[in-house]
Short mmCIF file of C-alpha atoms in Angstrom, two decimals:
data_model
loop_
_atom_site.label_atom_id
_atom_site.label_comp_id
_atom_site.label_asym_id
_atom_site.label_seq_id
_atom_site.Cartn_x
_atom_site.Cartn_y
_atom_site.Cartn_z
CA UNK A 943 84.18 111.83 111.61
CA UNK A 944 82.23 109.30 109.29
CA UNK A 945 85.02 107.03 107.04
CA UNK A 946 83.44 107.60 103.40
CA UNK A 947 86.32 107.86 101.84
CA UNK A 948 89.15 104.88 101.17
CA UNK A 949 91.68 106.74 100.52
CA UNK A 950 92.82 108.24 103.54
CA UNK A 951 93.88 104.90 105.04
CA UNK A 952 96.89 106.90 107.16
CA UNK A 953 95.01 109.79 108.43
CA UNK A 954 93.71 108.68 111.34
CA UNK A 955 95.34 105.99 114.29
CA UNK A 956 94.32 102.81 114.59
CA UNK A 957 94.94 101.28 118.30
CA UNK A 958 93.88 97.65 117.11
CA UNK A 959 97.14 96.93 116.34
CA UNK A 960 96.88 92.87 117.11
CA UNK A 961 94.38 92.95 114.08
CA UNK A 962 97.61 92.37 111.92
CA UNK A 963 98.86 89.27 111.90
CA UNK A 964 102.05 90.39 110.98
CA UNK A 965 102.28 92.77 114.20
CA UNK A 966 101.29 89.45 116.01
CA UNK A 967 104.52 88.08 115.33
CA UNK A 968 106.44 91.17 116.41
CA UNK A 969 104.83 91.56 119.42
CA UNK A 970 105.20 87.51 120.12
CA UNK A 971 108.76 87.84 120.02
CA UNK A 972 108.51 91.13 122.11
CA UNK A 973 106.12 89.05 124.92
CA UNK A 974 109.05 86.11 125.07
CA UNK A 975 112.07 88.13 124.98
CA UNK A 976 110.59 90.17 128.17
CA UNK A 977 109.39 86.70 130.15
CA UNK A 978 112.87 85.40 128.86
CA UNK A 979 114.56 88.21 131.05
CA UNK A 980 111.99 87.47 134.20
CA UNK A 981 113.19 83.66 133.81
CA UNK A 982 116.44 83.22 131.89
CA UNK A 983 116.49 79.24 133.00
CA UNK A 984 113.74 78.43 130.73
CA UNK A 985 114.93 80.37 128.06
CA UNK A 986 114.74 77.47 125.34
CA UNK A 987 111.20 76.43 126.11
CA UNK A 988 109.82 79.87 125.44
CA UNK A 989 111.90 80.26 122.28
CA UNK A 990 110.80 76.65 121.01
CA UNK A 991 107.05 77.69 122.00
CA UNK A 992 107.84 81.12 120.60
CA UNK A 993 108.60 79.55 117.11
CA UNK A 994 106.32 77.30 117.29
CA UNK A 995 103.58 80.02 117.44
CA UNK A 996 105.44 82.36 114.87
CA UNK A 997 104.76 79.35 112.35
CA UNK A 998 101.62 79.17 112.81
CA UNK A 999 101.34 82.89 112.63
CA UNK A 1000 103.30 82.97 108.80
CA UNK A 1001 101.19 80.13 107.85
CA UNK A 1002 98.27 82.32 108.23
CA UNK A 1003 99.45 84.86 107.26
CA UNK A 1004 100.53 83.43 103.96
CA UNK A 1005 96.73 82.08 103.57
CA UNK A 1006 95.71 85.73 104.08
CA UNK A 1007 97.94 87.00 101.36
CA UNK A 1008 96.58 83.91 99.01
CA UNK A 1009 92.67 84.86 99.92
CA UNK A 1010 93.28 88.41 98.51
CA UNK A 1011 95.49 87.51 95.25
CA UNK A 1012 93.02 85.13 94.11
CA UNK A 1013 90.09 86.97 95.38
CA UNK A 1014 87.14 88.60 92.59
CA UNK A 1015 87.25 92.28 94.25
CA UNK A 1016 89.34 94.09 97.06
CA UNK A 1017 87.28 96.00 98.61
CA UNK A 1018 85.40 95.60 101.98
CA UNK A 1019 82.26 97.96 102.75
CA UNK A 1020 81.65 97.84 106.47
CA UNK A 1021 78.46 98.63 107.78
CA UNK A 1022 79.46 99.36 111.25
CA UNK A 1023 82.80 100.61 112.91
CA UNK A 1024 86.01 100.42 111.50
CA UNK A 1025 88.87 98.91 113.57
CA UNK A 1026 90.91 96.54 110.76
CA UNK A 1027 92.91 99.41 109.39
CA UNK A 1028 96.25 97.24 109.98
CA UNK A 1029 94.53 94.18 108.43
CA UNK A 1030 93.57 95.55 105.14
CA UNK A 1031 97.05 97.46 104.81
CA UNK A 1032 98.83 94.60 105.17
CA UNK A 1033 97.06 92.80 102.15
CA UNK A 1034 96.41 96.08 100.04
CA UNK A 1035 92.35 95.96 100.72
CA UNK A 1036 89.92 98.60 99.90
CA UNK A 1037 87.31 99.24 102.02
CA UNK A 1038 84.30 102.12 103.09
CA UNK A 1039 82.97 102.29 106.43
CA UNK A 1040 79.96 104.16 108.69
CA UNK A 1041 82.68 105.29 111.31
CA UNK A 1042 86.24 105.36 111.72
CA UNK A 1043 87.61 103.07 113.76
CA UNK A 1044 85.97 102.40 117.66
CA UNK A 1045 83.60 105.49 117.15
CA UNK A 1046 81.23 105.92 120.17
CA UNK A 1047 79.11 107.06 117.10
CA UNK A 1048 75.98 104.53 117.26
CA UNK A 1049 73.33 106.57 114.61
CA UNK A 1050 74.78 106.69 111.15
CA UNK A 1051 73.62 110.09 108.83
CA UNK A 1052 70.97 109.38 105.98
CA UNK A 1053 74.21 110.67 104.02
CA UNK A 1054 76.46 107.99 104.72
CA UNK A 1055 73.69 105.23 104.37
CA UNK A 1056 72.80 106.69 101.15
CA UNK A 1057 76.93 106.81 99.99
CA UNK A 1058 77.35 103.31 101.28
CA UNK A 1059 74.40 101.74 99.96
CA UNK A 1060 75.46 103.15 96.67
CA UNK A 1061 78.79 101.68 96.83
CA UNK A 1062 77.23 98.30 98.11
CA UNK A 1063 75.26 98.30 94.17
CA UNK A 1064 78.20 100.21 92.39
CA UNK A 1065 81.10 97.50 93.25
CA UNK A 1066 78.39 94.53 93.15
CA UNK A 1067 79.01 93.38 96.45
CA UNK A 1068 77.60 90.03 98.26
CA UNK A 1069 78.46 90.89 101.51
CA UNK A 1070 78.45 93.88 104.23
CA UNK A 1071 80.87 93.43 107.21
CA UNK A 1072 79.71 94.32 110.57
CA UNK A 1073 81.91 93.47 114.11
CA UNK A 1074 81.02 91.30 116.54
CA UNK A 1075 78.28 92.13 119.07
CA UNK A 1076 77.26 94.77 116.60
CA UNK A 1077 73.05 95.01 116.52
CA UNK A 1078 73.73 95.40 112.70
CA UNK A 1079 70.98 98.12 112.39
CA UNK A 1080 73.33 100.20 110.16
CA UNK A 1081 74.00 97.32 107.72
CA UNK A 1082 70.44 96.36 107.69
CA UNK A 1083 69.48 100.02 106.90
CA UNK A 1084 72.35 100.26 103.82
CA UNK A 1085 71.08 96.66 102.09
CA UNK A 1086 67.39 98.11 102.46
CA UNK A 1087 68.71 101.39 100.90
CA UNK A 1088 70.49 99.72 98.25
CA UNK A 1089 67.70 97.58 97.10
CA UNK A 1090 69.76 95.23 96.39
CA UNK A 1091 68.89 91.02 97.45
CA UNK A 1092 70.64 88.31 98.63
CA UNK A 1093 73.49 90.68 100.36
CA UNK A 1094 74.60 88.65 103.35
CA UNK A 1095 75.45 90.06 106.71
CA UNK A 1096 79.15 88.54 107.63
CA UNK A 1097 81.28 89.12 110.69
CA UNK A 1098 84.59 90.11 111.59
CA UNK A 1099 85.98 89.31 115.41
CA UNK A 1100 88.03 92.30 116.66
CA UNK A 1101 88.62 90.40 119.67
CA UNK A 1102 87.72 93.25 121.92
CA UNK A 1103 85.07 91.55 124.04
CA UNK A 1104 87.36 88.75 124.80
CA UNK A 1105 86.22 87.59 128.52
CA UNK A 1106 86.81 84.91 130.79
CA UNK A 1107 83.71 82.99 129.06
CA UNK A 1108 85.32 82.96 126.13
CA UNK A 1109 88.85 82.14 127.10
CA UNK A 1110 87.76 79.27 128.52
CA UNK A 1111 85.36 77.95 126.30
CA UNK A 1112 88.79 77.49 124.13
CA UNK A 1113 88.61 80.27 121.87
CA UNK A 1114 91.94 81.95 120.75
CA UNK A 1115 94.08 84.59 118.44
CA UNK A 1116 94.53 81.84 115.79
CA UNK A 1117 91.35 80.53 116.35
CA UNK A 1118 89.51 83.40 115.88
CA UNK A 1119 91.86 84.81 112.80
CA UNK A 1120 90.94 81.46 111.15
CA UNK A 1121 87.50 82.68 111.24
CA UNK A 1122 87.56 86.31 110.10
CA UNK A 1123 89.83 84.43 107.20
CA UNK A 1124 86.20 82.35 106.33
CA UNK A 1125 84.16 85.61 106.31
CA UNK A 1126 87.06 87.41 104.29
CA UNK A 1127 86.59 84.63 101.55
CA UNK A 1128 82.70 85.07 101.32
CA UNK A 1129 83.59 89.11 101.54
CA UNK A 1130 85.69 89.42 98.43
CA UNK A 1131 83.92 86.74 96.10
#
């Protein structure tokens, strides 16, 4: 099913549910209560780390919520697949994409290049979202069918090819929620 419509935000499930920051503090809290019950002795150092962490969590959150209130437009056009349902709920976002959520879908139809590429001109937009390790062959054909210049090509992290490399080269949630926060910025101005 190809996502040309916004919406029908509900319709469909969404799995990526640590794509919300707010669901990140729920499940947090869920993670420590359950190790708290494994090792009841330590219970204060995994509720003072706990907090900790849910801080830094509302601080983001908060910087979110400030991003789209000031922000020029509120809509995101996504040139690949769509798995930040939760994320623009929770801040009220537009958006259009080439597939619904973690499609196995790789070709998009000449229809929904030609719908997004008219969407890309009709809300004026700087910037087409693709995921990371996407090829970007679907954005690249929607700017070329848009004519439009000087659209830039900006990533989102769904976090899904999180590996060992990555872990350890000191990557993290936060981290990499600080960073989809950058490209949201250049997204919606």
């Amino acid at each position: 099913h190809e996502e040309n419509q916004s919406h029908d935000h509900h319709m469909h499930e969404d799995e990526h549910i640590w794509l919300s920051l707010k669901n990140a503090q729920l499940i947090s809290a869920l993670i420590a209560e359950n190790i708290i019950k494994l090792d009841p002795a330590n219970e204060e150092i995994y509720k003072n780390n706990l907090n900790a962490y849910l801080e830094k969590l509302k601080a983001l959150d908060k910087k979110y919520e400030e991003t789209v209130k000031n922000a020029k437009i509120n809509t995101l056009l996504f040139g690949d697949r769509f798995p930040f349902r939760y994320l623009v709920d929770d801040y009220g976002l537009e958006y259009f994409a080439a597939f619904e959520g973690c499609s196995a879908e790789s070709e998009a139809s000449f229809e929904t290049i030609a719908f997004l590429a008219n969407k890309l001109k009709e809300l004026k937009l700087s910037g087409i979202i693709i995921l990371d390790g996407s090829t970007g062959n679907i954005a690249k054909a929607v700017v070329g069918a848009s004519s439009m210049e000087d659209v830039e090509t900006l990533i989102l992290d769904s976090m899904q090819t999180m590996d060992k490399d990555r872990i350890n080269s000191g990557e993290n949630y936060i981290g990499i929620m600080e960073q989809n926060l950058e490209t949201l910025k250049k997204a919606l101005n």
